[in-house]
XYZ file of C-alpha atoms in Angstrom:
146
model
C 109.213 93.549 93.837
C 112.078 95.342 92.126
C 109.754 97.665 90.844
C 108.593 98.734 94.192
C 112.114 99.451 95.505
C 112.828 101.517 92.538
C 109.530 103.443 92.869
C 107.969 103.235 96.207
C 105.196 105.598 95.344
C 103.843 102.555 93.378
C 103.639 100.756 96.771
C 101.921 103.568 98.391
C 99.165 103.719 95.595
C 98.576 99.723 96.086
C 98.397 100.366 99.932
C 95.607 102.931 99.090
C 93.696 100.630 96.762
C 94.172 97.649 99.274
C 92.863 100.172 102.034
C 89.885 101.143 99.975
C 89.064 97.539 99.176
C 89.393 96.611 102.905
C 87.026 99.554 103.561
C 84.364 98.306 101.251
C 84.524 94.857 102.683
C 84.172 96.275 106.123
C 81.357 98.373 104.968
C 79.557 95.230 103.648
C 80.011 93.662 106.703
C 78.472 96.622 108.726
C 75.749 96.650 106.589
C 74.942 92.923 107.343
C 74.234 93.813 111.212
C 70.686 95.465 110.909
C 70.645 98.560 112.923
C 70.116 102.041 111.730
C 73.704 103.050 113.052
C 75.470 100.187 111.340
C 73.677 100.893 108.170
C 74.642 104.389 107.971
C 78.151 103.666 108.879
C 78.447 100.651 106.449
C 77.310 103.029 103.639
C 79.912 105.501 104.782
C 82.578 103.063 104.723
C 81.586 101.679 101.388
C 81.514 105.326 99.760
C 85.100 106.158 101.396
C 86.700 103.039 100.109
C 85.096 103.559 96.685
C 86.129 107.020 96.602
C 89.714 106.114 97.547
C 90.027 103.263 94.981
C 88.659 105.584 92.519
C 91.391 108.288 93.249
C 94.144 105.627 92.975
C 93.008 103.863 89.728
C 92.495 106.960 87.558
C 94.997 109.666 87.813
C 92.655 112.693 88.583
C 92.792 115.639 86.048
C 93.808 119.221 87.470
C 90.117 120.165 87.765
C 89.542 117.081 89.981
C 92.375 117.746 92.090
C 91.232 121.266 92.653
C 87.739 119.803 93.793
C 89.571 117.506 96.124
C 91.870 119.968 97.456
C 88.993 122.429 98.060
C 86.735 119.917 100.010
C 89.084 117.263 101.095
C 92.473 118.791 101.342
C 93.523 116.047 103.842
C 93.711 113.571 101.133
C 96.871 115.305 99.825
C 99.116 114.716 102.886
C 100.460 111.754 104.622
C 98.984 112.881 108.204
C 95.650 113.918 106.787
C 95.213 110.652 104.961
C 96.433 108.769 107.844
C 93.971 110.397 110.199
C 91.243 109.686 107.981
C 92.287 105.892 107.549
C 92.604 105.637 111.258
C 89.133 107.045 112.012
C 87.619 104.931 109.060
C 89.250 101.882 110.864
C 88.072 102.661 114.364
C 84.555 103.143 112.684
C 85.066 99.368 111.570
C 85.712 97.830 114.740
C 82.115 96.444 115.368
C 79.939 93.201 115.685
C 81.834 90.545 113.939
C 85.348 89.322 113.938
C 85.928 90.148 110.135
C 85.138 93.740 110.972
C 87.825 93.784 113.686
C 90.311 92.509 111.280
C 89.370 94.993 108.536
C 89.239 97.864 110.945
C 92.713 96.848 112.391
C 94.192 96.717 108.790
C 92.791 100.200 107.883
C 93.806 101.701 111.295
C 97.563 100.378 111.147
C 97.682 101.598 107.546
C 96.550 105.098 108.979
C 99.386 104.870 111.579
C 101.842 104.014 108.985
C 100.762 106.968 106.958
C 100.903 109.273 110.133
C 104.553 107.968 110.503
C 105.299 108.463 106.854
C 104.461 112.181 107.483
C 107.736 112.553 109.761
C 110.025 110.619 107.025
C 111.194 113.352 104.751
C 112.686 110.827 102.214
C 109.237 109.333 101.269
C 107.597 111.139 98.412
C 103.807 111.117 97.953
C 102.337 109.316 94.967
C 101.132 111.519 92.171
C 97.526 110.779 93.255
C 98.213 112.577 96.379
C 99.923 115.932 94.806
C 97.959 119.096 95.262
C 96.841 120.742 92.052
C 99.489 122.868 90.542
C 97.635 126.028 90.209
C 94.375 126.973 91.362
C 93.621 130.314 93.253
C 90.288 129.308 94.196
C 91.255 126.266 96.293
C 92.972 127.002 99.600
C 93.991 124.690 102.476
C 91.831 124.193 105.423
C 94.130 125.820 107.753
C 97.197 127.962 107.313
C 99.570 128.754 110.080
C 100.776 132.199 110.796
C 102.730 133.952 107.987
C 105.101 135.936 110.306
């Protein structure tokens, strides 16, 4: 526990991995209900959970960070990741009680990440840092420069 108080970014990495695991569990639960929409949603949830875990377990290289920044730049900010988790959690709210539990956990993690965006004291973990120098990757939206 002392490790997390000294370095809270480790706790955020563990939360990201836990959210990925719960998303995979929710995706498998969605796959159990045999309808076309639940199968598509289940596949999406399993893929999103697996990618989230993969991004947290292995520190991405600068090339991988540039690719993520180019196609999914929302994963580099607390509010972007929070909205992603919130929407992923809402997709899980279907059919079975376990899916409601999984969806609620992921959705609450999303709300917590959105709240962390407004707390300037919290530093994002290294896996949420944008690439250091890549001229090709640009954020999805840029505000006015003046």
